């Protein structure tokens, strides 16, 4: 297992990469997943089928 400060460094690099990619993609990758978008709509509008 990595020392705690090494984990923190990894998360810092990962967050920076995620920010760059989200700018290129125009938002988070999960927002582009059609199945998740439909599931979120069903949950918020009360439809469970």
PDB file of N, CA and C in Angstrom:
ATOM      1  N   UNK A   1       0.840  -1.182   0.000  1.00  0.00           N
ATOM      2  CA  UNK A   1       0.000   0.000   0.000  1.00  0.00           C
ATOM      3  C   UNK A   1       0.886   1.247   0.000  1.00  0.00           C
ATOM      4  N   UNK A   2       0.490   2.235  -0.759  1.00  0.00           N
ATOM      5  CA  UNK A   2       1.287   3.465  -0.876  1.00  0.00           C
ATOM      6  C   UNK A   2       1.131   4.329   0.368  1.00  0.00           C
ATOM      7  N   UNK A   3       2.176   5.042   0.719  1.00  0.00           N
ATOM      8  CA  UNK A   3       2.053   5.994   1.831  1.00  0.00           C
ATOM      9  C   UNK A   3       0.976   7.036   1.519  1.00  0.00           C
ATOM     10  N   UNK A   4       0.382   7.601   2.543  1.00  0.00           N
ATOM     11  CA  UNK A   4      -0.740   8.536   2.375  1.00  0.00           C
ATOM     12  C   UNK A   4      -0.402   9.702   1.451  1.00  0.00           C
ATOM     13  N   UNK A   5       0.782  10.254   1.568  1.00  0.00           N
ATOM     14  CA  UNK A   5       1.090  11.416   0.722  1.00  0.00           C
ATOM     15  C   UNK A   5       1.228  11.020  -0.744  1.00  0.00           C
ATOM     16  N   UNK A   6       1.607   9.780  -1.016  1.00  0.00           N
ATOM     17  CA  UNK A   6       1.664   9.314  -2.407  1.00  0.00           C
ATOM     18  C   UNK A   6       0.251   9.164  -2.964  1.00  0.00           C
ATOM     19  N   UNK A   7      -0.682   8.693  -2.147  1.00  0.00           N
ATOM     20  CA  UNK A   7      -2.081   8.622  -2.576  1.00  0.00           C
ATOM     21  C   UNK A   7      -2.595  10.015  -2.909  1.00  0.00           C
ATOM     22  N   UNK A   8      -2.276  10.982  -2.064  1.00  0.00           N
ATOM     23  CA  UNK A   8      -2.734  12.357  -2.286  1.00  0.00           C
ATOM     24  C   UNK A   8      -2.185  12.895  -3.599  1.00  0.00           C
ATOM     25  N   UNK A   9      -0.953  12.579  -3.907  1.00  0.00           N
ATOM     26  CA  UNK A   9      -0.356  13.041  -5.162  1.00  0.00           C
ATOM     27  C   UNK A   9      -1.095  12.421  -6.351  1.00  0.00           C
ATOM     28  N   UNK A  10      -1.410  11.145  -6.253  1.00  0.00           N
ATOM     29  CA  UNK A  10      -2.143  10.471  -7.325  1.00  0.00           C
ATOM     30  C   UNK A  10      -3.513  11.114  -7.541  1.00  0.00           C
ATOM     31  N   UNK A  11      -4.225  11.410  -6.449  1.00  0.00           N
ATOM     32  CA  UNK A  11      -5.543  12.033  -6.570  1.00  0.00           C
ATOM     33  C   UNK A  11      -5.446  13.438  -7.155  1.00  0.00           C
ATOM     34  N   UNK A  12      -4.392  14.170  -6.823  1.00  0.00           N
ATOM     35  CA  UNK A  12      -4.197  15.513  -7.370  1.00  0.00           C
ATOM     36  C   UNK A  12      -3.993  15.450  -8.879  1.00  0.00           C
ATOM     37  N   UNK A  13      -3.164  14.525  -9.324  1.00  0.00           N
ATOM     38  CA  UNK A  13      -2.924  14.356 -10.763  1.00  0.00           C
ATOM     39  C   UNK A  13      -4.208  13.906 -11.457  1.00  0.00           C
ATOM     40  N   UNK A  14      -4.920  12.976 -10.858  1.00  0.00           N
ATOM     41  CA  UNK A  14      -6.173  12.491 -11.437  1.00  0.00           C
ATOM     42  C   UNK A  14      -7.213  13.591 -11.565  1.00  0.00           C
ATOM     43  N   UNK A  15      -7.315  14.441 -10.557  1.00  0.00           N
ATOM     44  CA  UNK A  15      -8.276  15.548 -10.591  1.00  0.00           C
ATOM     45  C   UNK A  15      -7.922  16.547 -11.688  1.00  0.00           C
ATOM     46  N   UNK A  16      -6.634  16.818 -11.854  1.00  0.00           N
ATOM     47  CA  UNK A  16      -6.200  17.742 -12.912  1.00  0.00           C
ATOM     48  C   UNK A  16      -6.521  17.164 -14.288  1.00  0.00           C
ATOM     49  N   UNK A  17      -6.254  15.881 -14.482  1.00  0.00           N
ATOM     50  CA  UNK A  17      -6.553  15.226 -15.755  1.00  0.00           C
ATOM     51  C   UNK A  17      -8.059  15.229 -16.023  1.00  0.00           C
ATOM     52  N   UNK A  18      -8.837  14.919 -14.999  1.00  0.00           N
ATOM     53  CA  UNK A  18     -10.291  14.923 -15.149  1.00  0.00           C
ATOM     54  C   UNK A  18     -10.797  16.312 -15.550  1.00  0.00           C
ATOM     55  N   UNK A  19     -10.261  17.351 -14.955  1.00  0.00           N
ATOM     56  CA  UNK A  19     -10.676  18.712 -15.281  1.00  0.00           C
ATOM     57  C   UNK A  19     -10.366  19.053 -16.744  1.00  0.00           C
ATOM     58  N   UNK A  20      -9.193  18.680 -17.202  1.00  0.00           N
ATOM     59  CA  UNK A  20      -8.809  18.933 -18.597  1.00  0.00           C
ATOM     60  C   UNK A  20      -9.741  18.189 -19.557  1.00  0.00           C
ATOM     61  N   UNK A  21      -9.979  16.919 -19.280  1.00  0.00           N
ATOM     62  CA  UNK A  21     -10.838  16.121 -20.160  1.00  0.00           C
ATOM     63  C   UNK A  21     -12.275  16.625 -20.155  1.00  0.00           C
ATOM     64  N   UNK A  22     -12.788  17.021 -18.996  1.00  0.00           N
ATOM     65  CA  UNK A  22     -14.158  17.529 -18.943  1.00  0.00           C
ATOM     66  C   UNK A  22     -14.300  18.811 -19.752  1.00  0.00           C
ATOM     67  N   UNK A  23     -13.263  19.641 -19.790  1.00  0.00           N
ATOM     68  CA  UNK A  23     -13.298  20.843 -20.633  1.00  0.00           C
ATOM     69  C   UNK A  23     -13.363  20.453 -22.106  1.00  0.00           C
ATOM     70  N   UNK A  24     -12.572  19.454 -22.495  1.00  0.00           N
ATOM     71  CA  UNK A  24     -12.574  19.006 -23.893  1.00  0.00           C
ATOM     72  C   UNK A  24     -13.907  18.369 -24.271  1.00  0.00           C
ATOM     73  N   UNK A  25     -14.484  17.608 -23.356  1.00  0.00           N
ATOM     74  CA  UNK A  25     -15.723  16.885 -23.634  1.00  0.00           C
ATOM     75  C   UNK A  25     -16.962  17.755 -23.473  1.00  0.00           C
ATOM     76  N   UNK A  26     -16.826  18.896 -22.829  1.00  0.00           N
ATOM     77  CA  UNK A  26     -17.975  19.761 -22.584  1.00  0.00           C
ATOM     78  C   UNK A  26     -18.791  19.341 -21.374  1.00  0.00           C
ATOM     79  N   UNK A  27     -18.236  18.539 -20.500  1.00  0.00           N
ATOM     80  CA  UNK A  27     -18.914  18.090 -19.286  1.00  0.00           C
ATOM     81  C   UNK A  27     -18.378  16.740 -18.870  1.00  0.00           C
ATOM     82  N   UNK A  28     -18.903  16.194 -17.776  1.00  0.00           N
ATOM     83  CA  UNK A  28     -18.418  14.896 -17.304  1.00  0.00           C
ATOM     84  C   UNK A  28     -18.782  13.757 -18.264  1.00  0.00           C
ATOM     85  N   UNK A  29     -17.957  12.748 -18.314  1.00  0.00           N
ATOM     86  CA  UNK A  29     -18.184  11.610 -19.201  1.00  0.00           C
ATOM     87  C   UNK A  29     -19.515  10.921 -18.896  1.00  0.00           C
ATOM     88  N   UNK A  30     -19.887  10.815 -17.639  1.00  0.00           N
ATOM     89  CA  UNK A  30     -21.145  10.154 -17.288  1.00  0.00           C
ATOM     90  C   UNK A  30     -22.361  10.875 -17.861  1.00  0.00           C
ATOM     91  N   UNK A  31     -22.255  12.166 -18.106  1.00  0.00           N
ATOM     92  CA  UNK A  31     -23.370  12.916 -18.691  1.00  0.00           C
ATOM     93  C   UNK A  31     -23.642  12.474 -20.123  1.00  0.00           C
ATOM     94  N   UNK A  32     -22.682  11.808 -20.744  1.00  0.00           N
ATOM     95  CA  UNK A  32     -22.836  11.351 -22.123  1.00  0.00           C
ATOM     96  C   UNK A  32     -23.396   9.929 -22.211  1.00  0.00           C
ATOM     97  N   UNK A  33     -23.618   9.290 -21.085  1.00  0.00           N
ATOM     98  CA  UNK A  33     -24.105   7.912 -21.068  1.00  0.00           C
ATOM     99  C   UNK A  33     -25.628   7.904 -21.178  1.00  0.00           C
ATOM    100  N   UNK A  34     -26.187   7.463 -22.309  1.00  0.00           N
ATOM    101  CA  UNK A  34     -27.631   7.535 -22.523  1.00  0.00           C
ATOM    102  C   UNK A  34     -28.440   6.727 -21.518  1.00  0.00           C
ATOM    103  N   UNK A  35     -28.000   5.555 -21.143  1.00  0.00           N
ATOM    104  CA  UNK A  35     -28.750   4.745 -20.182  1.00  0.00           C
ATOM    105  C   UNK A  35     -28.848   5.442 -18.837  1.00  0.00           C
ATOM    106  N   UNK A  36     -27.785   6.075 -18.408  1.00  0.00           N
ATOM    107  CA  UNK A  36     -27.817   6.785 -17.139  1.00  0.00           C
ATOM    108  C   UNK A  36     -28.730   8.000 -17.223  1.00  0.00           C
ATOM    109  N   UNK A  37     -28.734   8.672 -18.341  1.00  0.00           N
ATOM    110  CA  UNK A  37     -29.599   9.836 -18.509  1.00  0.00           C
ATOM    111  C   UNK A  37     -31.062   9.417 -18.434  1.00  0.00           C
ATOM    112  N   UNK A  38     -31.418   8.316 -19.094  1.00  0.00           N
ATOM    113  CA  UNK A  38     -32.804   7.828 -19.040  1.00  0.00           C
ATOM    114  C   UNK A  38     -33.170   7.388 -17.636  1.00  0.00           C
ATOM    115  N   UNK A  39     -32.281   6.726 -16.941  1.00  0.00           N
ATOM    116  CA  UNK A  39     -32.556   6.272 -15.581  1.00  0.00           C
ATOM    117  C   UNK A  39     -32.770   7.461 -14.658  1.00  0.00           C
ATOM    118  N   UNK A  40     -31.987   8.505 -14.819  1.00  0.00           N
ATOM    119  CA  UNK A  40     -32.134   9.699 -13.991  1.00  0.00           C
ATOM    120  C   UNK A  40     -33.478  10.366 -14.260  1.00  0.00           C
ATOM    121  N   UNK A  41     -33.914  10.379 -15.511  1.00  0.00           N
ATOM    122  CA  UNK A  41     -35.200  10.972 -15.866  1.00  0.00           C
ATOM    123  C   UNK A  41     -36.336  10.179 -15.243  1.00  0.00           C
ATOM    124  N   UNK A  42     -36.258   8.862 -15.314  1.00  0.00           N
ATOM    125  CA  UNK A  42     -37.305   8.024 -14.722  1.00  0.00           C
ATOM    126  C   UNK A  42     -37.387   8.253 -13.227  1.00  0.00           C
ATOM    127  N   UNK A  43     -36.265   8.395 -12.574  1.00  0.00           N
ATOM    128  CA  UNK A  43     -36.247   8.581 -11.130  1.00  0.00           C
ATOM    129  C   UNK A  43     -36.872   9.914 -10.747  1.00  0.00           C
ATOM    130  N   UNK A  44     -36.600  10.954 -11.502  1.00  0.00           N
ATOM    131  CA  UNK A  44     -37.092  12.280 -11.137  1.00  0.00           C
ATOM    132  C   UNK A  44     -38.537  12.517 -11.543  1.00  0.00           C
ATOM    133  N   UNK A  45     -39.032  11.810 -12.572  1.00  0.00           N
ATOM    134  CA  UNK A  45     -40.420  12.056 -12.983  1.00  0.00           C
ATOM    135  C   UNK A  45     -41.395  11.047 -12.384  1.00  0.00           C
ATOM    136  N   UNK A  46     -40.899  10.143 -11.565  1.00  0.00           N
ATOM    137  CA  UNK A  46     -41.764   9.199 -10.882  1.00  0.00           C
ATOM    138  C   UNK A  46     -42.019   7.914 -11.633  1.00  0.00           C
ATOM    139  N   UNK A  47     -41.597   7.809 -12.872  1.00  0.00           N
ATOM    140  CA  UNK A  47     -41.776   6.599 -13.669  1.00  0.00           C
ATOM    141  C   UNK A  47     -40.764   5.559 -13.211  1.00  0.00           C
ATOM    142  N   UNK A  48     -41.220   4.377 -12.874  1.00  0.00           N
ATOM    143  CA  UNK A  48     -40.303   3.331 -12.421  1.00  0.00           C
ATOM    144  C   UNK A  48     -40.123   2.238 -13.451  1.00  0.00           C
ATOM    145  N   UNK A  49     -40.729   2.355 -14.626  1.00  0.00           N
ATOM    146  CA  UNK A  49     -40.605   1.309 -15.658  1.00  0.00           C
ATOM    147  C   UNK A  49     -39.782   1.783 -16.801  1.00  0.00           C
TER     148      UNK A  49
END
